[in-house]
PDB file of C-alpha atoms in Angstrom:
ATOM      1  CA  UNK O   1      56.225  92.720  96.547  1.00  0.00           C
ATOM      2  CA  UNK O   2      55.742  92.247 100.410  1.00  0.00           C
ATOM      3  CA  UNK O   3      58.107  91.850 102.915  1.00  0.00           C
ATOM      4  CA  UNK O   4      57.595  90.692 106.313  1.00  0.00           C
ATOM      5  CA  UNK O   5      60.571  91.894 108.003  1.00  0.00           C
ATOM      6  CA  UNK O   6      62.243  95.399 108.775  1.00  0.00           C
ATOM      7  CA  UNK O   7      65.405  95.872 106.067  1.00  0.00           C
ATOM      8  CA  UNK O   8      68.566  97.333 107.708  1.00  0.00           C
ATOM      9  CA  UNK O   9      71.349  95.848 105.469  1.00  0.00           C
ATOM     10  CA  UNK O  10      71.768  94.170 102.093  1.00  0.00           C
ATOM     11  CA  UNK O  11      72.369  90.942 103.979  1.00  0.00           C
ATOM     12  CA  UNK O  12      68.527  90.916 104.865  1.00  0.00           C
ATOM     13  CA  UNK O  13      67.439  91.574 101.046  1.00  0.00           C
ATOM     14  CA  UNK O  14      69.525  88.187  99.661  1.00  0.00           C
ATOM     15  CA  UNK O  15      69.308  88.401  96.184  1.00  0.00           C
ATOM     16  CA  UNK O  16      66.461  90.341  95.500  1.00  0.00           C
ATOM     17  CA  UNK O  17      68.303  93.514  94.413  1.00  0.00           C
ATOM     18  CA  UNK O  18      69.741  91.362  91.704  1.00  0.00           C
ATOM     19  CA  UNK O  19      66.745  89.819  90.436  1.00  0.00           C
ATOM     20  CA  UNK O  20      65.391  93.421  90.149  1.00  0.00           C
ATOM     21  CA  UNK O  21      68.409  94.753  88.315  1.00  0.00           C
ATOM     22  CA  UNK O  22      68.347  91.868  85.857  1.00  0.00           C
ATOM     23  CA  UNK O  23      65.067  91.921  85.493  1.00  0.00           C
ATOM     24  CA  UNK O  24      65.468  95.145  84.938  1.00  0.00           C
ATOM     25  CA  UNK O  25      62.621  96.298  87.146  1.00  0.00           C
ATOM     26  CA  UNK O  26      64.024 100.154  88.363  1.00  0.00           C
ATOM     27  CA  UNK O  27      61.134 100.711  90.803  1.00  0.00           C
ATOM     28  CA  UNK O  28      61.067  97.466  92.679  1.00  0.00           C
ATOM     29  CA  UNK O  29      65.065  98.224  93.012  1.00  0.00           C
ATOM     30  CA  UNK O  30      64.580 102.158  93.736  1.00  0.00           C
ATOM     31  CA  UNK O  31      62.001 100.679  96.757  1.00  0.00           C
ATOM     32  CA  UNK O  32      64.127  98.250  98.189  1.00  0.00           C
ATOM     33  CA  UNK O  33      67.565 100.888  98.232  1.00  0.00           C
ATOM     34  CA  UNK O  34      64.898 103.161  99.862  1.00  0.00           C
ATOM     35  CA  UNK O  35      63.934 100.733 102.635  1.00  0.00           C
ATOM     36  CA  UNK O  36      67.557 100.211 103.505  1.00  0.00           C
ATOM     37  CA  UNK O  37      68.658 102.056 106.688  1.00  0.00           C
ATOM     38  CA  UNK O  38      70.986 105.317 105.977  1.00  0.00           C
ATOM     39  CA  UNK O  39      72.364 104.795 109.046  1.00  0.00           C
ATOM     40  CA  UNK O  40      76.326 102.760 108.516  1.00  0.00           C
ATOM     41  CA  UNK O  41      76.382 101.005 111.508  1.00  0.00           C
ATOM     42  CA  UNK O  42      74.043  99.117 110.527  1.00  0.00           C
ATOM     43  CA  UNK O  43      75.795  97.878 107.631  1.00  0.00           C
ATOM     44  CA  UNK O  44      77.196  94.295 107.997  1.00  0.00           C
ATOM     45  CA  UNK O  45      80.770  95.660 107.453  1.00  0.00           C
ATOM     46  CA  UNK O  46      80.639  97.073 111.029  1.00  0.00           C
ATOM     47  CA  UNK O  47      78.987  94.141 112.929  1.00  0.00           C
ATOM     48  CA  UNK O  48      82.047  92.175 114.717  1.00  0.00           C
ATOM     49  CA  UNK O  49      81.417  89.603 116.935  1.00  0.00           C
ATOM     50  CA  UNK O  50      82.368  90.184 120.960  1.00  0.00           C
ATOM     51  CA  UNK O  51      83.403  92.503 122.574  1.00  0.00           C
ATOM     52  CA  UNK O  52      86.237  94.833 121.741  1.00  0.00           C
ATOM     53  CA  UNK O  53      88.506  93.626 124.415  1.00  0.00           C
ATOM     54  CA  UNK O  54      87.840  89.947 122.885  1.00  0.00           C
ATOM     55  CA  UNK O  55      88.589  90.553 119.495  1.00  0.00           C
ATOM     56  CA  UNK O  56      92.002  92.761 120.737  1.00  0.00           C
ATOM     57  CA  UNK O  57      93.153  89.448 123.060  1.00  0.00           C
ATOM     58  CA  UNK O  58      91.781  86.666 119.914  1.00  0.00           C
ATOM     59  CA  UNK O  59      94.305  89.183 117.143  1.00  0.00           C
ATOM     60  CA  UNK O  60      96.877  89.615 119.867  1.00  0.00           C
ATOM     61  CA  UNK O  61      97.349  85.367 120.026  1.00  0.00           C
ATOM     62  CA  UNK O  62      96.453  84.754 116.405  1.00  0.00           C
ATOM     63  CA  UNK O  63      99.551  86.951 115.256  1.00  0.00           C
ATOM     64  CA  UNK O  64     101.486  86.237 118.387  1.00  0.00           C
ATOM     65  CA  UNK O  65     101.750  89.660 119.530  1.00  0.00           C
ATOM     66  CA  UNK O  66     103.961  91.197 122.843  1.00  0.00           C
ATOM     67  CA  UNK O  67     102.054  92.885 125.521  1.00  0.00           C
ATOM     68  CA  UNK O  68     101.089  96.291 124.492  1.00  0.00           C
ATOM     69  CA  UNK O  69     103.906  98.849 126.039  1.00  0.00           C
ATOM     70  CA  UNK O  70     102.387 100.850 129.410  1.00  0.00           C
ATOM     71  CA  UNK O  71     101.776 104.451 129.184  1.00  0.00           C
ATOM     72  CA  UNK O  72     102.211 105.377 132.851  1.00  0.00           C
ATOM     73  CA  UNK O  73     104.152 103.667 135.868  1.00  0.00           C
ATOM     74  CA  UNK O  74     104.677 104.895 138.880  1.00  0.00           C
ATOM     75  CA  UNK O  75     107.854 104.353 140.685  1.00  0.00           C
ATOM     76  CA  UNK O  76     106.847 104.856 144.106  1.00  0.00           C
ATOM     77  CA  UNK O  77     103.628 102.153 143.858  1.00  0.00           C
ATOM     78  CA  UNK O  78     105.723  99.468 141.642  1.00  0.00           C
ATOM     79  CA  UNK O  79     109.354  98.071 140.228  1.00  0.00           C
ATOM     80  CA  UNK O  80     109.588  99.638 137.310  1.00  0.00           C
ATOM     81  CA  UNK O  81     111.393  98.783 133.945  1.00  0.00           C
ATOM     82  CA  UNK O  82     114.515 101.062 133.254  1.00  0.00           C
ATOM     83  CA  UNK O  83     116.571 100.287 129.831  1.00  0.00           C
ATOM     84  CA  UNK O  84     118.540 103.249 130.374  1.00  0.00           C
ATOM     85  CA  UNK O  85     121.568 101.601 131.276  1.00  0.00           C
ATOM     86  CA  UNK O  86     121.656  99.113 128.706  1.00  0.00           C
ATOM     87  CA  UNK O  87     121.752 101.977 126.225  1.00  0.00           C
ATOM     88  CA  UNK O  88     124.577 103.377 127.404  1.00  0.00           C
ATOM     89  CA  UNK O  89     126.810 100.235 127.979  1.00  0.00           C
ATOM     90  CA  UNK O  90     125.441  98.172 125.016  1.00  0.00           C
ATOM     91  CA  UNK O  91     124.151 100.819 122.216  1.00  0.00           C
ATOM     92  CA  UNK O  92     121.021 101.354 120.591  1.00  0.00           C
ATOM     93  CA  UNK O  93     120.619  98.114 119.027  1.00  0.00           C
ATOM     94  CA  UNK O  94     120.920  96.352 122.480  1.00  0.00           C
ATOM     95  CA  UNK O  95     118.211  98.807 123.886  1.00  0.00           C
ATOM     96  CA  UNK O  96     116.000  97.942 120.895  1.00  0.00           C
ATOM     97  CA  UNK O  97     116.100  94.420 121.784  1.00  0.00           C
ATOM     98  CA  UNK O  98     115.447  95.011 125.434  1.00  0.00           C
ATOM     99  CA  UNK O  99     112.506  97.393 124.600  1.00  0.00           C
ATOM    100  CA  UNK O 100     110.944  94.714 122.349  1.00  0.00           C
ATOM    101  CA  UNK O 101     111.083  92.060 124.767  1.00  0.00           C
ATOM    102  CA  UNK O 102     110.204  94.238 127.825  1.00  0.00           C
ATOM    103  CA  UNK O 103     108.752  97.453 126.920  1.00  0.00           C
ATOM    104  CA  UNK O 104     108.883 100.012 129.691  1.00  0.00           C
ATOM    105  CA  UNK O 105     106.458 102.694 129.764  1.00  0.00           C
ATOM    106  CA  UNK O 106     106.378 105.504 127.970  1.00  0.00           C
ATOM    107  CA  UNK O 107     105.811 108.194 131.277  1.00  0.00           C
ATOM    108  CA  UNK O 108     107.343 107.181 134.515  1.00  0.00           C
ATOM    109  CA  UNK O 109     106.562 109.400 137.697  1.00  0.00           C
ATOM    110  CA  UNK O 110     106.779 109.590 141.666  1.00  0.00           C
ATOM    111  CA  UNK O 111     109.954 109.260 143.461  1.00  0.00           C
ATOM    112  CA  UNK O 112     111.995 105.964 144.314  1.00  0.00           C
ATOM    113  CA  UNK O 113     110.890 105.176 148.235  1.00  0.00           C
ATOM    114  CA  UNK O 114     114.525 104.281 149.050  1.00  0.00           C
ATOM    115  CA  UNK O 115     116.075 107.178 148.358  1.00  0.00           C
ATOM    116  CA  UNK O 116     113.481 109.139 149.476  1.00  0.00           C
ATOM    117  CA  UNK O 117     113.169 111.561 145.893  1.00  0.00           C
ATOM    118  CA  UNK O 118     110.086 113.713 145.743  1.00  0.00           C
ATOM    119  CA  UNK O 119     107.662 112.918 142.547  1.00  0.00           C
ATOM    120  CA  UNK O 120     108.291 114.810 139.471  1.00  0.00           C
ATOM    121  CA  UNK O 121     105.275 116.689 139.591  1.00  0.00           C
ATOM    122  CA  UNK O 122     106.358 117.960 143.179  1.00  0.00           C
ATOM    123  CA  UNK O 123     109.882 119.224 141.100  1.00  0.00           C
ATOM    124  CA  UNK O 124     107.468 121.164 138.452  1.00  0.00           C
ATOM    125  CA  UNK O 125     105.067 122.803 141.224  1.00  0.00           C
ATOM    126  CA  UNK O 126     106.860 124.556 143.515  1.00  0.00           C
TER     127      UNK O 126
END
């Protein structure tokens, strides 16, 4: 048996490996297993097409997904999202809601520029 191109996955052997099991042939199997790469990513499982970011934004409209929630704002840079207050005048179920449809983010820093607050880190320091 002679093959003309380099193996890396099953994909590239078709149904050879079946013929030789069924024909019951152990070394022509045995040699094409050992021609295989060993190496998993380059098994056809873990060959996606484009880029991660693509395949995030295709899943994020197929299943109609919110924006993912920030990790960091900074209040002295940008207008930042406080459901604070609807917790405490609504209840948890009302700050649920508002956290679903606007998530804010999950660390919020830096002072408000109006009031003239120093950052938190500045609190922590010194």
């Amino acid at each position: 048996m002679q093959t003309t191109q380099v193996l890396l996955s099953e994909a590239h052997l078709g149904t050879k490996l079946n013929h030789a099991i069924s024909g019951e042939r152990r070394g022509e199997f045995g040699l094409l297993l050992a021609m295989l790469s060993a190496d998993a990513r380059d098994m056809a499982q873990f060959h996606l097409k484009g880029s991660d970011r693509e395949i995030e934004q295709r899943l994020h409209e197929q299943f109609e997904l919110p924006k993912s929630q920030p990790l960091l704002s900074d209040m002295s840079k940008e207008q930042v999202i406080d459901h604070s207050l609807v917790f405490q005048q609504q209840g948890l179920a009302a700050f649920h809601l508002s956290q679903c449809l606007q998530p804010e983010a999950v660390v919020t820093r830096g002072g408000c520029p109006d009031r003239g607050e120093p950052s938190i880190g500045k609190l922590f320091i010194g």
